[in-house]
mmCIF file of C-alpha atoms and ligand atoms in Angstrom:
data_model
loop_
_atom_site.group_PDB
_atom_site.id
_atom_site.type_symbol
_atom_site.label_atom_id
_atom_site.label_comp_id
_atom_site.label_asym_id
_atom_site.label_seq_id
_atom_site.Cartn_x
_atom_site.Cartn_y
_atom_site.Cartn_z
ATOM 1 C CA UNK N 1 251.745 141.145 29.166
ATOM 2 C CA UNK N 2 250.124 137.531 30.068
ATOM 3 C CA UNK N 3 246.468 138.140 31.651
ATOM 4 C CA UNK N 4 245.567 136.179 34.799
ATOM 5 C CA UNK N 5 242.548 134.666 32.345
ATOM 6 C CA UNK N 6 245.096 133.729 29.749
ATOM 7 C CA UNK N 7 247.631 132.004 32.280
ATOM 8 C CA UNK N 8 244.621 130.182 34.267
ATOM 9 C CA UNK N 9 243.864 128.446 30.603
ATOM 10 C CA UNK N 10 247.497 127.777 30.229
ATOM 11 C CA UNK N 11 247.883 126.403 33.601
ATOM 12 C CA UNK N 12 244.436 124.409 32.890
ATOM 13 C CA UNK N 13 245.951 123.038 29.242
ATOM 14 C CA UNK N 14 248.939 122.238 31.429
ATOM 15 C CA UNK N 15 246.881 119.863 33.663
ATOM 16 C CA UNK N 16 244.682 118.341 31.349
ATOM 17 C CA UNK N 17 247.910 117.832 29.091
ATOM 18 C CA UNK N 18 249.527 115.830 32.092
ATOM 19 C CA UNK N 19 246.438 113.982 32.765
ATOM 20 C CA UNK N 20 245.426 112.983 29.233
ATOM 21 C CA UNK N 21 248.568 113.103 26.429
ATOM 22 C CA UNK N 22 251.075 111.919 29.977
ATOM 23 C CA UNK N 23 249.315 109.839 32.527
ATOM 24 C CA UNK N 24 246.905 108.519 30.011
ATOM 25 C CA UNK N 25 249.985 106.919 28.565
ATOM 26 C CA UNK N 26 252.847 105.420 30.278
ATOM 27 C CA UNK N 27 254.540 108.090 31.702
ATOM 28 C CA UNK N 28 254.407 107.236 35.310
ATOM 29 C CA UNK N 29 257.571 108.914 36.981
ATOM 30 C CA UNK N 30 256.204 110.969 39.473
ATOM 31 C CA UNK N 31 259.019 114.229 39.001
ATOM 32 C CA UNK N 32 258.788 114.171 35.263
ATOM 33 C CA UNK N 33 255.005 114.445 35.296
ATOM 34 C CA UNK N 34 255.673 117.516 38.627
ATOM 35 C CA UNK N 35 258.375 119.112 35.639
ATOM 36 C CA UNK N 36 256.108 118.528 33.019
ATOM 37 C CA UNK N 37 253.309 120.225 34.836
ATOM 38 C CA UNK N 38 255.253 123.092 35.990
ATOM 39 C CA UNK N 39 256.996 124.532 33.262
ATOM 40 C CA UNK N 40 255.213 126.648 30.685
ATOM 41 C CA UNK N 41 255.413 125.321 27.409
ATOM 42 C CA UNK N 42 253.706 128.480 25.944
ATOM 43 C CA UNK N 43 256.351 130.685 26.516
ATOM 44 C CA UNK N 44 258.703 128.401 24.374
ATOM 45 C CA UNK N 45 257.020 128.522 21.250
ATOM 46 C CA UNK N 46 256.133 131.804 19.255
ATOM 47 C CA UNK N 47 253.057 134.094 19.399
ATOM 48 C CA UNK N 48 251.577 132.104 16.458
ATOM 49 C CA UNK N 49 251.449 128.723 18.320
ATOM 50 C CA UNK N 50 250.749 129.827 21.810
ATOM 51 C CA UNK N 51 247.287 128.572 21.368
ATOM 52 C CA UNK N 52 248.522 124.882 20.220
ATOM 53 C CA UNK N 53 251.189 124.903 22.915
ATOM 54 C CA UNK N 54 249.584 121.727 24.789
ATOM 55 C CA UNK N 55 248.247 119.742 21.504
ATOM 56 C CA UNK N 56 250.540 116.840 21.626
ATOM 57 C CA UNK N 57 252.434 117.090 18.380
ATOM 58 C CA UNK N 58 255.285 119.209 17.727
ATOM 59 C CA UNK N 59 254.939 122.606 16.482
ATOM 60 C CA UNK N 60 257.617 124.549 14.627
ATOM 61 C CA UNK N 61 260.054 127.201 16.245
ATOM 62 C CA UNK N 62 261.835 128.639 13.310
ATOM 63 C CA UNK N 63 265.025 127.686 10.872
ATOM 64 C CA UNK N 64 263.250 124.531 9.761
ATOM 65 C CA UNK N 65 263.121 123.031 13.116
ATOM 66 C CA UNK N 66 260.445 121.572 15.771
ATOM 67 C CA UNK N 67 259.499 121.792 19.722
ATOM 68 C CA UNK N 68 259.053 118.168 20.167
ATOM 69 C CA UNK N 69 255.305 116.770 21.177
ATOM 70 C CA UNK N 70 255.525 116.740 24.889
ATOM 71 C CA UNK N 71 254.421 113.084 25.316
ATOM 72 C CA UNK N 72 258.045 112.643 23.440
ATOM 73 C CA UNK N 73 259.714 114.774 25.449
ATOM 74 C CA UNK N 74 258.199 113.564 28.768
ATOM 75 C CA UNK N 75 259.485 109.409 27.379
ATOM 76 C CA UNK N 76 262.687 110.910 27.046
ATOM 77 C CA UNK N 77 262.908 112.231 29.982
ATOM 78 C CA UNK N 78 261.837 109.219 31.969
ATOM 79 C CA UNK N 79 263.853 107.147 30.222
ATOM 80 C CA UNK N 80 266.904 109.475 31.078
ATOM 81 C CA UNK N 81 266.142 108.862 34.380
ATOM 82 C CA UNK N 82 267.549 111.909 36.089
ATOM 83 C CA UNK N 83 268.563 112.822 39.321
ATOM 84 C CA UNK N 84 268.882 115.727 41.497
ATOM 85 C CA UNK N 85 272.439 115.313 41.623
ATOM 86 C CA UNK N 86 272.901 114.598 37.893
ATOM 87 C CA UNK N 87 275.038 117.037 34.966
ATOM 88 C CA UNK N 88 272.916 116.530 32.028
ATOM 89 C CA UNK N 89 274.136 117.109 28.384
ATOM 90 C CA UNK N 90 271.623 117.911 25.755
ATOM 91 C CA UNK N 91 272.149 118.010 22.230
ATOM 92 C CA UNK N 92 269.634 120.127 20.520
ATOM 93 C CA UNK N 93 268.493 123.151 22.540
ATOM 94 C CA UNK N 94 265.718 124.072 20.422
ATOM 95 C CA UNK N 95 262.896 125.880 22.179
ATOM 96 C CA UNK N 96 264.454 125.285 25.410
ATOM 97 C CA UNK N 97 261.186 123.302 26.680
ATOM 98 C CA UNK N 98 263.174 120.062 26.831
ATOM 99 C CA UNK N 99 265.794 121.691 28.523
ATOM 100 C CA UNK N 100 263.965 123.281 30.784
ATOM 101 C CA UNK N 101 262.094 119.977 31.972
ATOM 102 C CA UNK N 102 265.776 119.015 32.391
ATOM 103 C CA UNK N 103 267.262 121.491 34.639
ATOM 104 C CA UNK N 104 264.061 121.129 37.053
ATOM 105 C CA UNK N 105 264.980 117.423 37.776
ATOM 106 C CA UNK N 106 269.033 117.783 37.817
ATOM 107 C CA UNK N 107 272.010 119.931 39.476
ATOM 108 C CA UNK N 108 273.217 121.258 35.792
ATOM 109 C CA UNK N 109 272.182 121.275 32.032
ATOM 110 C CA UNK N 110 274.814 121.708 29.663
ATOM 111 C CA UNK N 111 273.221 122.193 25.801
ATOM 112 C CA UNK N 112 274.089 122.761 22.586
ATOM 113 C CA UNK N 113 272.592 124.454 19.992
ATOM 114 C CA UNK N 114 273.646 124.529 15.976
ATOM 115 C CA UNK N 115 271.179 127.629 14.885
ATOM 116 C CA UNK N 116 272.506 130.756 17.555
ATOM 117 C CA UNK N 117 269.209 132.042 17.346
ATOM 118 C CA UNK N 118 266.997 128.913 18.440
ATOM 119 C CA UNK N 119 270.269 129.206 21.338
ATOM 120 C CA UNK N 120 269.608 132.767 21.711
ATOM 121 C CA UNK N 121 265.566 132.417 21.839
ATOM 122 C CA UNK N 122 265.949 129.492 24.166
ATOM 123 C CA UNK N 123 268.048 131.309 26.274
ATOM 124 C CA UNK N 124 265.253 134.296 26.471
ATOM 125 C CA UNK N 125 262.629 131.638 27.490
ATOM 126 C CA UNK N 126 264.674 129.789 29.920
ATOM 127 C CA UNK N 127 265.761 132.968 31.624
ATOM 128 C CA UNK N 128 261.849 134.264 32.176
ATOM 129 C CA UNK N 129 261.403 130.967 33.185
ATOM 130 C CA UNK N 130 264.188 131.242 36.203
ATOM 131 C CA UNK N 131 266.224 128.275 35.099
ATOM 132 C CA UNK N 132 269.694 129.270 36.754
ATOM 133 C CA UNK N 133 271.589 125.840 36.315
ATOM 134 C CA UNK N 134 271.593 126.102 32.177
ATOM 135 C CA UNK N 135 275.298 126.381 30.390
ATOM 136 C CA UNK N 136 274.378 127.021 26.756
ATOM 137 C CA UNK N 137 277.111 126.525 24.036
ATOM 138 C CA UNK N 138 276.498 127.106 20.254
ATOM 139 C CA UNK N 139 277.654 124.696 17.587
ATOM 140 C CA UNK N 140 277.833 120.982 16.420
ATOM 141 C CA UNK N 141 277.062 118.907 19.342
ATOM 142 C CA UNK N 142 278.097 115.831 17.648
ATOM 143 C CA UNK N 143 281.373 116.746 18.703
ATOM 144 C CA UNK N 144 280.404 116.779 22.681
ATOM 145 C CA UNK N 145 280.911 119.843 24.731
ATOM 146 C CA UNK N 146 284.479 121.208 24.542
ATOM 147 C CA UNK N 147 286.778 120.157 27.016
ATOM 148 C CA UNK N 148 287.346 117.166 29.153
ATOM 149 C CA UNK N 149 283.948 117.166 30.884
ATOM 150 C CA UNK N 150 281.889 113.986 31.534
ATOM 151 C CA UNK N 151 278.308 113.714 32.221
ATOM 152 C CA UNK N 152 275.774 111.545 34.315
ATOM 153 C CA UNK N 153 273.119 111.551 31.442
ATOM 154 C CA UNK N 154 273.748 112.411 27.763
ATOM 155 C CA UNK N 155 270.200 113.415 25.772
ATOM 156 C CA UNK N 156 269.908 113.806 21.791
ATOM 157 C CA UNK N 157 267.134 115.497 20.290
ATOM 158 C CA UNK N 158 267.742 114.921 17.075
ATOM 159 C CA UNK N 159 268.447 111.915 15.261
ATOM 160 C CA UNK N 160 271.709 110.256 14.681
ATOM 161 C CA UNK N 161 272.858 107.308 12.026
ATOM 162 C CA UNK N 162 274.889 106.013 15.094
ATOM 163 C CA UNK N 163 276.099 107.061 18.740
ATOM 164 C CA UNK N 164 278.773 109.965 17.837
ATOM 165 C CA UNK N 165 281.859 108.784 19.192
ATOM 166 C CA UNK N 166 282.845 111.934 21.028
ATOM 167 C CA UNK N 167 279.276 111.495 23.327
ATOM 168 C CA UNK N 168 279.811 108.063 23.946
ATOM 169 C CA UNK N 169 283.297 109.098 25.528
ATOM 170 C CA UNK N 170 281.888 111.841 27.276
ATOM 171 C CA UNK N 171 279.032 109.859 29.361
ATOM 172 C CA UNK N 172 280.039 108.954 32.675
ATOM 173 C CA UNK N 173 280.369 104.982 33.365
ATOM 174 C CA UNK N 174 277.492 104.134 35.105
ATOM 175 C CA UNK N 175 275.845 107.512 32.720
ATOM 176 C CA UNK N 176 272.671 106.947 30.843
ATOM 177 C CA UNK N 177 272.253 108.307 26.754
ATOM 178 C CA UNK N 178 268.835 108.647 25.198
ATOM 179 C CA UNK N 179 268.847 109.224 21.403
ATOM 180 C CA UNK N 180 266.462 108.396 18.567
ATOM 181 C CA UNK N 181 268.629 106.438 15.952
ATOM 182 C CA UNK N 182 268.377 105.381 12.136
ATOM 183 C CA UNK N 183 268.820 106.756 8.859
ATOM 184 C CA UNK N 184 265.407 106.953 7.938
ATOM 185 C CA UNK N 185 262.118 108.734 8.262
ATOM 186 C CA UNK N 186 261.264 106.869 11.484
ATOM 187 C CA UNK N 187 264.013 106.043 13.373
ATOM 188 C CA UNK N 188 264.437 104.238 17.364
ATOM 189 C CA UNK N 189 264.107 105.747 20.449
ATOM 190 C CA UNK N 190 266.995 104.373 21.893
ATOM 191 C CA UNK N 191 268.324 104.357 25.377
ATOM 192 C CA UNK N 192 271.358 103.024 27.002
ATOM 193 C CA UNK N 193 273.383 102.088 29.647
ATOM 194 C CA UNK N 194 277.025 102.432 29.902
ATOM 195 C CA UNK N 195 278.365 99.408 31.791
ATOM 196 C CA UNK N 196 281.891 99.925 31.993
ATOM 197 C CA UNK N 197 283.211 99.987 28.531
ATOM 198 C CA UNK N 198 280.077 98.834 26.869
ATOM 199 C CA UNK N 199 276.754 100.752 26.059
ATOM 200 C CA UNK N 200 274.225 98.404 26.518
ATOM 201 C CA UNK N 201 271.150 99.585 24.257
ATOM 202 C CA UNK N 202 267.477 98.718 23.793
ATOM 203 C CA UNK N 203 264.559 100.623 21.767
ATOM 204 C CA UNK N 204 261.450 101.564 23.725
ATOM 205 C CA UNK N 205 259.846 102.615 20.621
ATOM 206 C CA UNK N 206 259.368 104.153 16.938
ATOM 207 C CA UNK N 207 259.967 108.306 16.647
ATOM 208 C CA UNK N 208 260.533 111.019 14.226
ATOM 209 C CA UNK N 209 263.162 113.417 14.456
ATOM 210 C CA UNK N 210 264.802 116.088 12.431
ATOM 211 C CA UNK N 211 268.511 114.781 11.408
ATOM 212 C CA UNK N 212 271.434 115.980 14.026
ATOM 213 C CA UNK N 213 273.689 117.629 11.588
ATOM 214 C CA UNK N 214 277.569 117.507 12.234
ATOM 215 C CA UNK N 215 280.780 115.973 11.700
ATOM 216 C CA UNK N 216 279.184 112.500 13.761
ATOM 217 C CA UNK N 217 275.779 113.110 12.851
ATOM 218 C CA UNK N 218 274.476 113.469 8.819
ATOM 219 C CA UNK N 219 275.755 115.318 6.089
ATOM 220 C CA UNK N 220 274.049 118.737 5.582
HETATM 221 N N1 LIG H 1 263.924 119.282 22.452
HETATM 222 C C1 LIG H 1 263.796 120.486 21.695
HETATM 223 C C2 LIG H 1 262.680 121.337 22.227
HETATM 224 O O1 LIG H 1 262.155 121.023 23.308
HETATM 225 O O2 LIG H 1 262.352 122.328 21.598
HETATM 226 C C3 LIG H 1 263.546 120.180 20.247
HETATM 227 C C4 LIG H 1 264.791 119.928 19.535
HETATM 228 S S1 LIG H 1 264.609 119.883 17.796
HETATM 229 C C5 LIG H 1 263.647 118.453 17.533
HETATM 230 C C6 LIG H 1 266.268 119.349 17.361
HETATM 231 C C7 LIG H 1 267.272 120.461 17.498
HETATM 232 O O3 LIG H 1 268.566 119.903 17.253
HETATM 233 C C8 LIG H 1 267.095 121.571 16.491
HETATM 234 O O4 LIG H 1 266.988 122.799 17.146
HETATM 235 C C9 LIG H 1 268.366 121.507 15.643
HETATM 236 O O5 LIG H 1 268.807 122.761 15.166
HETATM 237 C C10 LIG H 1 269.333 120.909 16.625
HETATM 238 N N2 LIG H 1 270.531 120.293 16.022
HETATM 239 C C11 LIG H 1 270.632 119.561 14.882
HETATM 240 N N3 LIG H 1 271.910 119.177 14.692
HETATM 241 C C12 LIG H 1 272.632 119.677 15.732
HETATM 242 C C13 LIG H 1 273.995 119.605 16.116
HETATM 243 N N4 LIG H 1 274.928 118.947 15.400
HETATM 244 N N5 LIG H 1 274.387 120.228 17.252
HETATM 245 C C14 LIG H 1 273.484 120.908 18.016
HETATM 246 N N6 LIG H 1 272.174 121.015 17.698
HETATM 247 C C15 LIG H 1 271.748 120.389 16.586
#
């Protein structure tokens, strides 16, 4: 049970995390910075870390793996640039704080998830949240979700050698795919454009990301 003390802090952290780790930067779209202030990243990582949930570095959430910093996942999500009417694919669930920024600014989130219980955990939060327009799948996303589906916005958070193949084919023409790339410790936060046949790609800046692991991504 949360105490009205305990969420007026959160909801204070919240604030002065928009104000100082966001706007302080260059994070300037108006509904990410709403999202970003709305959702609760305290109920996305564990007991242990509630207290650190709005220090802007990533935290860990089990299974070797991280809740990005949420300057990081507010960049991404700008430079996603989503819309209300937008399907989203994520690769890399996680904590479910990314995706739940997601699903507040489009129609539908579809996201994949390698470790079933970061899926399962995620799907906890994002259900106490009230996120109703979340598909969750569990697997290697480096193969796209199954099927023929396309999508207006394609978002990796974890880092590939190269655009998979599969996700490339599955973003939508004039779709948008935001991915940190490279092989090494710091790799490039990448965005790009799909004009036509070609992705057009530029860096916005360095970032550190646990490897995507999968048949497209690395090696285990
Ligand atoms: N954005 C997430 C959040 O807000 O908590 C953090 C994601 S974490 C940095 C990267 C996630 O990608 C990890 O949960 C990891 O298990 C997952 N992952 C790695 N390879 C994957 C793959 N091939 N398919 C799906 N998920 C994968």
């Amino acid at each position: 049970m949360v105490s009205f003390d305990e969420k007026d802090q959160f909801a204070l952290q919240r604030a002065q995390m928009v104000e100082h780790h966001l706007l302080g930067r260059d994070i300037r779209d108006p509904a990410v910075l709403r999202a970003m202030g709305r959702v609760p990243r305290e109920d996305f990582v564990s007991q242990a870390y509630r207290s650190q949930a709005y220090a802007d570095h990533p935290l860990p959430i089990g299974v070797g793996q991280t809740i990005s910093q949420p300057y990081i996942v507010a960049l991404m999500t700008q430079c996603l640039r989503p819309a209300r009417d937008c399907e989203i694919l994520e690769v890399g669930t996680g904590s479910g704080y990314q995706t739940a920024i997601l699903a507040e600014l489009s129609a539908r989130v579809f996201t994949i998830e390698r470790h079933h219980e970061l899926s399962e955990q995620a799907q906890t939060a994002l259900e106490k949240f009230g996120a109703a327009n979340v598909e969750f799948a569990i697997g290697d996303g480096s193969r796209g979700w199954s099927g023929q589906r396309q999508f207006d916005r394609i978002i990796l958070t974890a880092a590939v050698p190269s655009i998979p193949l599969p996700l490339a084919r599955q973003l939508k023409s004039d779709g948008v795919l935001v991915a940190p790339v490279g092989s090494g410790a710091v790799q490039d936060l990448a965005v790009y454009d799909n004009r036509g046949d070609e992705l057009v790609g530029r860096i916005v800046c360095g970032c550190r990301f646990v490897p995507l692991i999968g048949e497209f991504g690395f090696r285990e």
